[in-house]
Structures are given as C-alpha cells and as structure tokens.
Amino acid sequence: MEKDSNITRKVDEFLQIFKRGEEFTKDLIKENERLRFRIAELEESIEKTGSEGRIRLYEDRIKLLEDEINSILDRYKKAEEENKDFAAKYVDVEAENNMLANLYVASYQLHSTLDFNEVLRVVMEIIINLVGAEKFAIFLMDDKTNELLPAASEGLSLNEMPKVKMGEGTIGRVAKEGVSHFTENMTDTATSGINAANPFVCIPLKIKEHVIGVISIYSLFMQKTSFSNIDYELFNLLAGHAATAIFSSRLYTQSERKLTTIQSFLDLLKEKPRR
Amino acid sequence: MLNVLVVEDSPTMRQLIGFAIKRIPGSRVIEATDGVDALKKLSSEKIDIILADINMPIMDGLKLVSLVRNNPSYKSIPIIMITTEGAEEDKNKALAIGANAYLTKPIQTQELMKLVNSFIS
C-alpha cells in the first residue's frame, strides 16, 4: 500500500515536472517565435536603412562627381579660350615677324650698294618678290625739265612708257602732291587693260618733302588679289628708303664720273710739260 | 643638321628665304644663284631639301629639277619650287617633272616653314 502511494507520488511529481517542462517548452517556443519575428523585423529594417544609405551615398558621390565634371569643364573652356587667344596672338606675332623680315630684307638690300643700276634692280626685286607686282615702272624726276622720266620697268617696254609732266595725270599728281595713290577696286584695273599714265598704285619716292620720282604699279600676279598690311608697310619703306638709296647712288655715280673726268684732266695736265 | 639648298638668282629672295629657314632649329642654309651653281653645291654638300626658283639665268629651276630627279644620288631629295607663276598649268608642270611642292611669290615665311617642316618630319 505504502509502495503504491509512493509510486503514485512519484508519478505525480513526474507529471508535474513534465507539465512544467511542457510549459517551459511552450514558453521557449513562444519566445523563439517572438525573437524570430523581431529578427525578421530588424533584418528588414537594416536592409531598408542600408539601401537608403547606400543610395544617399551614391547620390552624394554623383553630385560630387558632377560638380567635379562641371569644374573640369569650366577649366577646359577657360583653357580652350586661352588657347584660342594664344593661337590668335601666335598668328599675329608670325604675321608681324613676316612683316619685319620683309622690311629688314628690303631695307638691307636697298642700302647694300651705291651702284645706281644695282639700286634700281633691288627696288624692282622688292616690288616683284615682296609686293607681288607683275607690271610696273619706276619714274625719276628730271630737275632740268621738271618731268618724270621712265628709268626702269617690268612687264612693260620702257620705250612705251610716257614722259610725265609734274601735276599731269595720276603719276604727275602723286609726284606733285607727294601722296600715295591706291585704286579702291583692283579688279576693275586688271580687266580694263593698262594705261601707262594711270597706274592703280602710285608711290612717291620722297626725301623728306622732296619727291625724286614715283613707282607706278599696273598689275599684280594672278595669285595676289589684294594688298595686306605688309604691302602698305613696304610701300612706306620704298617711299623713303628707295628714294634715299636711288638719290645717293645717283650722286655717287655722278661724283665717280666727275672724279674720273678730273683725274683724266689732271693726268693730261701732268703729261703736257713732258712734251 | 638640316641642310637646305636655296636656289634663287635674287639676293632679296635668298635673304628672305634664309631668314625663314634659319628659324627651323638645326637648319643650315646653302645658297646657289642658279641651276648650275646648285648642282655644284649638291656635289660638294649633303643636301636634305631644295628650295628653287623657276625663272633663273644660266639654268632654270625646271631643268634643275629634271637633272636632280634623274641622278640616283639626289633623286630622293624633296624639292619645293618658289616662283611668281601662279597659273595651275605652271604648278602642274613643276609637279609633273618631279617637284614635291609649289609656293608662289610673294611668300609667307610661316607657310614656307610649315612646308619645309612637313618634309623633315
């Protein structure tokens, strides 16, 4: 009997322990579910906040890169403008350099000789090679008759060139007034033929205000369609430097000739007493 | 050293071309007054490029070009013709007998330098 009650008690104890175990397991399962739910919630939330953060981060990076691109583009535009500016300046400097080289060579050649014919040849070379004139003539003033006489020509026969009186026609007027003459429309002159008395360009050869002759140009080479700055500078140079070169070479040639005459005369005088 | 033979009867043009060529680093200008003088210079100097006028006394530029092109020692030397003749037929004639390029007067120094540089490179 006592043995039976002992077994019953043990069974009860076991059942109680079992029930507590069951309740504990149920609690554990509930807790487990709750925790799993919470983990899921947290995971979802982490995932949400993570992608948003990354998007924000990317957006910031994109903005930063866009700013950087804009800044680089601005700098590129500025550099490009600067480059264009430099290129334009380079072209100007080159043109200036070309002009100075032409003027230097012209001036150097004009004053490289005291031979009158050589000076005329140099003047003609400059007009042909540096200006690009095809047909032209150089007239020099005859102080005795006050007429302009043709001294040299290119592309035209010197015999066909007229003597021009001071103040007569374009050539005479330029010689009288000492002011260069340029025809506005060069093509008109080219098509209308050549009139020796009316060149389309006429430059006075002046020493200060004294005109010693003129250069008259009738046509240019076919590849030369208009005058540039360098041509006007060359005309200015020719007006002054060609005039002094021609004048001084003429004086030198005359003095050489006189010297030879005087020397011959002196030799003759020296020889006379011997006879 | 780049040896440039300038064949021109006009001292003005020789000086002007010389000015432009000397601006090319390492270049040296050798001058000749006509075709015959140019042939003498070709035999005594090592020439890298020839700049020649067409209208010259004694021997003109066209004759010079044909002689240079027919000589195995010089035939590969580039030749640039510089002349007053602007007509297309003159240009074609010069190119047909062996000139490499053609420049008309009045020359622009930068244009000349550019052309010479194109043959050097």
Short mmCIF file of C-alpha atoms in Angstrom, two decimals:
data_model
loop_
_atom_site.label_atom_id
_atom_site.label_comp_id
_atom_site.label_asym_id
_atom_site.label_seq_id
_atom_site.Cartn_x
_atom_site.Cartn_y
_atom_site.Cartn_z
CA MET A 1 0.00 0.00 0.00
CA GLU A 2 2.73 2.32 1.03
CA LYS A 3 4.62 1.17 -2.02
CA ASP A 4 1.66 2.07 -4.25
CA SER A 5 1.29 5.54 -2.75
CA ASN A 6 4.98 6.07 -3.20
CA ILE A 7 4.72 5.21 -6.87
CA THR A 8 1.66 7.48 -7.25
CA ARG A 9 3.51 10.37 -5.66
CA LYS A 10 6.48 9.82 -7.92
CA VAL A 11 4.16 9.69 -10.90
CA ASP A 12 2.55 12.96 -9.79
CA GLU A 13 5.94 14.51 -9.29
CA PHE A 14 6.96 13.32 -12.73
CA LEU A 15 3.76 14.64 -14.26
CA GLN A 16 4.27 17.99 -12.59
CA ILE A 17 7.84 18.09 -13.77
CA PHE A 18 6.60 17.08 -17.20
CA LYS A 19 3.90 19.78 -17.17
CA ARG A 20 6.43 22.39 -16.08
CA GLY A 21 8.71 21.10 -18.83
CA GLU A 22 5.82 21.36 -21.28
CA GLU A 23 5.02 24.91 -20.13
CA PHE A 24 8.68 25.83 -20.29
CA THR A 25 8.94 24.38 -23.80
CA LYS A 26 5.81 26.31 -24.84
CA ASP A 27 7.33 29.47 -23.35
CA LEU A 28 10.56 28.72 -25.21
CA ILE A 29 8.68 28.19 -28.47
CA LYS A 30 6.75 31.46 -27.94
CA GLU A 31 9.94 33.31 -27.11
CA ASN A 32 11.60 31.74 -30.09
CA GLU A 33 8.77 32.89 -32.37
CA ARG A 34 8.85 36.34 -30.87
CA LEU A 35 12.60 36.56 -31.32
CA ARG A 36 12.43 35.25 -34.88
CA PHE A 37 9.75 37.80 -35.66
CA ARG A 38 11.93 40.51 -34.11
CA ILE A 39 14.96 39.33 -36.09
CA ALA A 40 12.92 39.41 -39.26
CA GLU A 41 11.75 42.92 -38.36
CA LEU A 42 15.31 44.04 -37.62
CA GLU A 43 16.68 42.42 -40.76
CA GLU A 44 14.03 44.15 -42.82
CA SER A 45 14.74 47.44 -41.14
CA ILE A 46 18.52 47.03 -41.55
CA GLU A 47 18.02 46.17 -45.18
CA LYS A 48 15.82 49.21 -45.69
CA THR A 49 18.10 51.63 -43.91
CA GLY A 50 21.17 50.06 -45.64
CA SER A 51 19.97 50.54 -49.26
CA GLU A 52 18.67 54.03 -48.50
CA GLY A 53 22.04 54.92 -47.02
CA ARG A 54 23.82 53.47 -49.98
CA ILE A 55 21.53 55.40 -52.35
CA ARG A 56 22.19 58.57 -50.37
CA LEU A 57 25.89 57.80 -50.50
CA TYR A 58 25.76 57.22 -54.25
CA GLU A 59 23.71 60.36 -54.77
CA ASP A 60 26.30 62.34 -52.82
CA ARG A 61 29.09 60.76 -54.86
CA ILE A 62 27.26 61.53 -58.11
CA LYS A 63 26.74 65.13 -57.04
CA LEU A 64 30.39 65.40 -56.09
CA LEU A 65 31.47 63.93 -59.44
CA GLU A 66 29.05 66.16 -61.31
CA ASP A 67 30.49 69.20 -59.54
CA GLU A 68 33.95 67.96 -60.37
CA ILE A 69 32.99 67.46 -64.04
CA ASN A 70 31.46 70.93 -64.20
CA SER A 71 34.56 72.41 -62.64
CA ILE A 72 36.78 70.50 -65.09
CA LEU A 73 34.55 71.60 -67.98
CA ASP A 74 34.82 75.20 -66.81
CA ARG A 75 38.58 74.91 -66.61
CA TYR A 76 38.65 73.23 -70.02
CA LYS A 77 36.56 76.05 -71.52
CA LYS A 78 38.85 78.62 -69.92
CA ALA A 79 41.93 76.76 -71.18
CA GLU A 80 40.37 76.49 -74.63
CA GLU A 81 39.65 80.23 -74.70
CA GLU A 82 43.17 80.91 -73.51
CA ASN A 83 44.45 78.55 -76.19
CA LYS A 84 42.45 80.35 -78.87
CA ASP A 85 43.81 83.62 -77.55
CA PHE A 86 47.37 82.29 -77.73
CA ALA A 87 46.77 80.90 -81.22
CA ALA A 88 45.46 84.28 -82.38
CA LYS A 89 48.44 86.00 -80.74
CA TYR A 90 50.78 83.49 -82.39
CA VAL A 91 49.26 84.25 -85.80
CA ASP A 92 49.67 87.99 -85.12
CA VAL A 93 53.27 87.53 -83.98
CA GLU A 94 54.03 85.39 -87.04
CA ALA A 95 52.49 88.00 -89.34
CA GLU A 96 54.48 90.70 -87.57
CA ASN A 97 57.60 88.58 -87.84
CA ASN A 98 56.98 88.05 -91.55
CA MET A 99 56.46 91.78 -91.99
CA LEU A 100 59.64 92.67 -90.07
CA ALA A 101 61.66 90.11 -92.04
CA ASN A 102 60.36 91.58 -95.31
CA LEU A 103 61.08 95.13 -94.20
CA TYR A 104 64.54 94.22 -92.89
CA VAL A 105 65.47 92.40 -96.11
CA ALA A 106 64.12 95.23 -98.27
CA SER A 107 65.97 97.88 -96.26
CA TYR A 108 69.17 95.81 -96.13
CA GLN A 109 69.17 95.20 -99.87
CA LEU A 110 68.34 98.83 -100.74
CA HIS A 111 71.35 100.12 -98.83
CA SER A 112 73.71 97.31 -99.79
CA THR A 113 75.10 99.08 -102.84
CA LEU A 114 75.99 102.53 -104.18
CA ASP A 115 75.66 101.48 -107.80
CA PHE A 116 72.69 103.28 -109.35
CA ASN A 117 71.66 100.42 -111.67
CA GLU A 118 72.07 97.93 -108.84
CA VAL A 119 69.78 100.03 -106.61
CA LEU A 120 67.15 100.14 -109.37
CA ARG A 121 67.45 96.34 -109.69
CA VAL A 122 66.94 95.92 -105.93
CA VAL A 123 63.87 98.20 -105.97
CA MET A 124 62.43 96.12 -108.81
CA GLU A 125 63.22 92.87 -106.99
CA ILE A 126 61.39 94.13 -103.91
CA ILE A 127 58.34 95.13 -105.95
CA ILE A 128 58.27 91.78 -107.77
CA ASN A 129 59.18 89.39 -104.95
CA LEU A 130 57.84 91.08 -101.83
CA VAL A 131 54.87 93.07 -103.13
CA GLY A 132 53.94 90.67 -105.95
CA ALA A 133 53.62 93.20 -108.79
CA GLU A 134 53.67 91.89 -112.35
CA LYS A 135 53.74 95.12 -114.36
CA PHE A 136 55.22 98.33 -113.03
CA ALA A 137 57.60 101.17 -113.78
CA ILE A 138 59.93 103.49 -111.89
CA PHE A 139 59.88 107.13 -112.96
CA LEU A 140 62.61 109.55 -111.86
CA MET A 141 62.37 113.33 -111.83
CA ASP A 142 64.48 115.27 -114.29
CA ASP A 143 65.15 118.50 -112.40
CA LYS A 144 66.06 120.40 -115.57
CA THR A 145 62.82 119.74 -117.45
CA ASN A 146 60.67 119.12 -114.37
CA GLU A 147 59.44 115.92 -116.00
CA LEU A 148 59.20 112.35 -114.73
CA LEU A 149 61.20 110.06 -116.99
CA PRO A 150 60.83 106.25 -117.01
CA ALA A 151 64.01 104.73 -115.53
CA ALA A 152 63.08 101.05 -115.26
CA SER A 153 60.09 98.81 -115.94
CA GLU A 154 58.94 95.23 -115.55
CA GLY A 155 56.38 93.51 -117.77
CA LEU A 156 56.19 96.65 -119.94
CA SER A 157 58.54 98.07 -122.53
CA LEU A 158 60.47 101.06 -121.19
CA ASN A 159 60.14 102.74 -124.60
CA GLU A 160 56.36 102.61 -124.34
CA MET A 161 56.35 104.42 -121.02
CA PRO A 162 55.45 108.10 -121.33
CA LYS A 163 57.32 111.13 -120.02
CA VAL A 164 55.06 112.73 -117.45
CA LYS A 165 54.93 116.41 -116.59
CA MET A 166 54.61 117.45 -112.94
CA GLY A 167 50.95 117.52 -111.93
CA GLU A 168 49.80 115.69 -115.08
CA GLY A 169 47.59 112.63 -114.65
CA THR A 170 47.87 110.25 -111.69
CA ILE A 171 51.67 109.95 -111.86
CA GLY A 172 52.19 113.72 -112.15
CA ARG A 173 49.73 114.42 -109.37
CA VAL A 174 51.39 111.93 -107.00
CA ALA A 175 54.79 113.49 -107.79
CA LYS A 176 53.44 116.98 -107.19
CA GLU A 177 51.48 116.26 -104.01
CA GLY A 178 53.80 113.57 -102.59
CA VAL A 179 50.82 111.45 -101.53
CA SER A 180 50.43 107.76 -102.50
CA HIS A 181 47.57 106.77 -104.79
CA PHE A 182 45.69 103.50 -104.38
CA THR A 183 42.74 102.43 -106.56
CA GLU A 184 39.94 101.03 -104.43
CA ASN A 185 38.88 98.26 -106.81
CA MET A 186 41.91 96.45 -108.17
CA THR A 187 39.93 94.02 -110.33
CA ASP A 188 38.48 96.87 -112.43
CA THR A 189 42.01 97.93 -113.41
CA ALA A 190 43.01 94.35 -114.14
CA THR A 191 40.16 93.84 -116.59
CA SER A 192 40.14 97.26 -118.20
CA GLY A 193 43.71 96.99 -119.55
CA ILE A 194 46.81 99.01 -118.81
CA ASN A 195 47.02 102.73 -119.17
CA ALA A 196 50.64 103.77 -118.59
CA ALA A 197 49.62 107.22 -117.39
CA ASN A 198 47.11 105.89 -114.85
CA PRO A 199 48.51 103.13 -112.63
CA PHE A 200 46.30 101.62 -109.95
CA VAL A 201 49.03 102.17 -107.36
CA CYS A 202 51.45 105.09 -107.45
CA ILE A 203 54.03 105.69 -104.70
CA PRO A 204 56.08 108.87 -104.48
CA LEU A 205 59.81 108.43 -103.82
CA LYS A 206 60.45 111.15 -101.25
CA ILE A 207 63.42 112.50 -99.35
CA LYS A 208 61.66 114.48 -96.64
CA GLU A 209 59.20 116.52 -98.75
CA HIS A 210 61.23 116.46 -101.94
CA VAL A 211 59.87 113.98 -104.50
CA ILE A 212 62.61 112.45 -106.67
CA GLY A 213 60.37 110.02 -108.57
CA VAL A 214 57.45 107.62 -108.40
CA ILE A 215 56.79 103.90 -108.57
CA SER A 216 53.69 103.11 -110.64
CA ILE A 217 52.13 99.67 -110.49
CA TYR A 218 49.78 98.49 -113.25
CA SER A 219 49.06 94.87 -112.36
CA LEU A 220 49.75 92.21 -109.75
CA PHE A 221 50.44 88.50 -110.10
CA MET A 222 47.29 86.43 -110.60
CA GLN A 223 47.70 84.82 -107.15
CA LYS A 224 47.85 88.24 -105.49
CA THR A 225 44.31 89.54 -105.21
CA SER A 226 44.62 92.29 -102.63
CA PHE A 227 47.09 94.28 -100.59
CA SER A 228 47.84 93.37 -96.99
CA ASN A 229 49.30 95.46 -94.16
CA ILE A 230 52.77 94.32 -95.08
CA ASP A 231 52.35 95.72 -98.61
CA TYR A 232 51.46 99.17 -97.28
CA GLU A 233 54.47 98.99 -94.92
CA LEU A 234 56.65 98.04 -97.89
CA PHE A 235 55.26 100.94 -99.90
CA ASN A 236 56.09 103.29 -96.98
CA LEU A 237 59.59 101.83 -96.79
CA LEU A 238 60.08 102.14 -100.53
CA ALA A 239 58.84 105.73 -100.50
CA GLY A 240 61.61 106.73 -98.09
CA HIS A 241 64.42 104.21 -98.35
CA ALA A 242 64.29 103.61 -102.11
CA ALA A 243 64.35 107.37 -102.61
CA THR A 244 67.48 107.87 -100.48
CA ALA A 245 69.14 104.79 -101.99
CA ILE A 246 68.43 105.98 -105.55
CA PHE A 247 69.41 109.58 -104.76
CA SER A 248 72.68 108.69 -103.01
CA SER A 249 73.67 106.10 -105.62
CA ARG A 250 72.98 108.62 -108.39
CA LEU A 251 75.11 111.22 -106.59
CA TYR A 252 77.83 108.65 -106.01
CA THR A 253 77.80 107.55 -109.66
CA GLN A 254 77.89 111.20 -110.79
CA SER A 255 80.75 112.02 -108.40
CA GLU A 256 82.64 108.92 -109.54
CA ARG A 257 82.19 110.01 -113.15
CA LYS A 258 83.31 113.57 -112.29
CA LEU A 259 86.26 112.22 -110.34
CA THR A 260 87.30 110.12 -113.30
CA THR A 261 87.00 113.15 -115.61
CA ILE A 262 89.00 115.36 -113.24
CA GLN A 263 91.58 112.62 -112.79
CA SER A 264 91.91 112.24 -116.55
CA PHE A 265 92.21 116.03 -116.88
CA LEU A 266 94.93 116.13 -114.18
CA ASP A 267 96.76 113.26 -115.88
CA LEU A 268 96.58 115.19 -119.12
CA LEU A 269 97.98 118.33 -117.43
CA LYS A 270 100.80 116.30 -115.90
CA GLU A 271 101.65 114.78 -119.25
CA LYS A 272 101.73 118.13 -121.17
CA PRO A 273 105.05 119.63 -119.81
CA ARG A 274 106.87 116.41 -120.72
CA ARG A 275 106.09 117.03 -124.37
CA MET B 1 71.75 69.26 -89.05
CA LEU B 2 69.26 70.05 -91.82
CA ASN B 3 70.98 71.39 -94.93
CA VAL B 4 68.64 73.48 -97.08
CA LEU B 5 69.78 74.48 -100.56
CA VAL B 6 68.18 77.77 -101.63
CA VAL B 7 68.46 78.26 -105.39
CA GLU B 8 67.49 81.84 -106.28
CA ASP B 9 69.00 84.48 -108.54
CA SER B 10 67.50 87.31 -106.49
CA PRO B 11 69.63 88.23 -103.42
CA THR B 12 66.49 89.71 -101.81
CA MET B 13 64.64 86.42 -102.03
CA ARG B 14 67.68 84.39 -100.94
CA GLN B 15 67.98 86.54 -97.82
CA LEU B 16 64.26 86.37 -97.06
CA ILE B 17 64.08 82.58 -97.53
CA GLY B 18 67.27 82.22 -95.48
CA PHE B 19 65.62 84.20 -92.67
CA ALA B 20 62.65 81.84 -92.61
CA ILE B 21 64.71 78.64 -92.84
CA LYS B 22 67.11 79.67 -90.06
CA ARG B 23 64.12 79.74 -87.70
CA ILE B 24 63.87 75.96 -88.02
CA PRO B 25 66.07 74.52 -85.25
CA GLY B 26 69.19 72.77 -86.52
CA SER B 27 68.91 74.09 -90.05
CA ARG B 28 71.67 75.48 -92.27
CA VAL B 29 71.14 77.47 -95.45
CA ILE B 30 73.34 76.88 -98.51
CA GLU B 31 72.80 79.43 -101.26
CA ALA B 32 73.04 78.97 -105.02
CA THR B 33 72.38 81.65 -107.64
CA ASP B 34 71.23 79.35 -110.49
CA GLY B 35 70.82 75.71 -111.52
CA VAL B 36 74.48 75.17 -112.40
CA ASP B 37 75.61 76.63 -109.07
CA ALA B 38 73.03 74.39 -107.35
CA LEU B 39 74.47 71.25 -109.00
CA LYS B 40 77.95 72.25 -107.77
CA LYS B 41 76.62 72.66 -104.23
CA LEU B 42 74.83 69.32 -104.47
CA SER B 43 78.08 67.58 -105.33
CA SER B 44 80.03 69.22 -102.51
CA GLU B 45 77.46 69.26 -99.67
CA LYS B 46 74.98 66.82 -98.20
CA ILE B 47 71.63 68.46 -99.04
CA ASP B 48 68.39 67.48 -97.27
CA ILE B 49 65.92 69.70 -99.09
CA ILE B 50 65.99 72.03 -102.12
CA LEU B 51 64.04 75.30 -102.48
CA ALA B 52 64.32 76.52 -106.06
CA ASP B 53 63.03 79.40 -108.15
CA ILE B 54 61.80 78.58 -111.67
CA ASN B 55 62.98 81.65 -113.57
CA MET B 56 66.75 81.86 -113.26
CA PRO B 57 69.59 82.67 -115.66
CA ILE B 58 72.03 80.02 -117.00
CA MET B 59 69.91 77.07 -115.83
CA ASP B 60 66.30 77.46 -114.73
CA GLY B 61 64.53 75.64 -111.92
CA LEU B 62 62.65 73.18 -114.14
CA LYS B 63 65.88 71.96 -115.76
CA LEU B 64 67.45 71.66 -112.32
CA VAL B 65 64.53 69.55 -111.05
CA SER B 66 64.73 67.15 -114.00
CA LEU B 67 68.52 66.76 -113.57
CA VAL B 68 68.17 66.14 -109.85
CA ARG B 69 65.40 63.58 -110.39
CA ASN B 70 67.48 61.73 -112.97
CA ASN B 71 70.51 61.49 -110.70
CA PRO B 72 70.34 58.41 -108.42
CA SER B 73 72.37 60.20 -105.72
CA TYR B 74 69.94 63.14 -105.41
CA LYS B 75 66.61 61.84 -106.69
CA SER B 76 65.09 61.35 -103.24
CA ILE B 77 65.78 64.93 -102.09
CA PRO B 78 62.49 66.84 -101.64
CA ILE B 79 62.19 69.89 -103.92
CA ILE B 80 59.97 72.91 -103.26
CA MET B 81 59.52 75.30 -106.18
CA ILE B 82 59.17 79.01 -105.35
CA THR B 83 58.01 81.16 -108.21
CA THR B 84 55.98 84.09 -109.44
CA GLU B 85 53.94 81.89 -111.79
CA GLY B 86 50.58 81.30 -110.15
CA ALA B 87 48.83 79.53 -113.01
CA GLU B 88 47.66 75.97 -112.39
CA GLU B 89 49.44 74.73 -115.54
CA ASP B 90 52.81 76.05 -114.28
CA LYS B 91 52.22 74.34 -110.98
CA ASN B 92 51.26 71.07 -112.66
CA LYS B 93 54.30 71.28 -114.93
CA ALA B 94 56.66 71.68 -111.97
CA LEU B 95 54.99 68.84 -110.07
CA ALA B 96 54.98 66.60 -113.17
CA ILE B 97 58.74 66.81 -113.63
CA GLY B 98 59.33 65.86 -110.01
CA ALA B 99 58.94 68.84 -107.68
CA ASN B 100 57.31 67.86 -104.38
CA ALA B 101 55.57 71.16 -103.64
CA TYR B 102 54.99 74.60 -105.07
CA LEU B 103 54.93 78.06 -103.46
CA THR B 104 54.04 81.31 -105.19
CA LYS B 105 55.56 84.72 -104.55
CA PRO B 106 55.19 86.81 -102.50
CA ILE B 107 55.89 84.06 -99.99
CA GLN B 108 54.66 83.95 -96.42
CA THR B 109 57.53 82.86 -94.19
CA GLN B 110 55.28 80.77 -91.92
CA GLU B 111 53.82 78.97 -94.93
CA LEU B 112 57.34 78.20 -96.17
CA MET B 113 58.46 76.95 -92.74
CA LYS B 114 55.36 74.76 -92.47
CA LEU B 115 56.04 73.22 -95.85
CA VAL B 116 59.73 72.59 -95.11
CA ASN B 117 58.81 71.10 -91.73
CA SER B 118 56.33 68.74 -93.38
CA PHE B 119 59.16 67.25 -95.45
CA ILE B 120 61.51 66.98 -92.48
CA SER B 121 59.01 65.05 -90.40
#
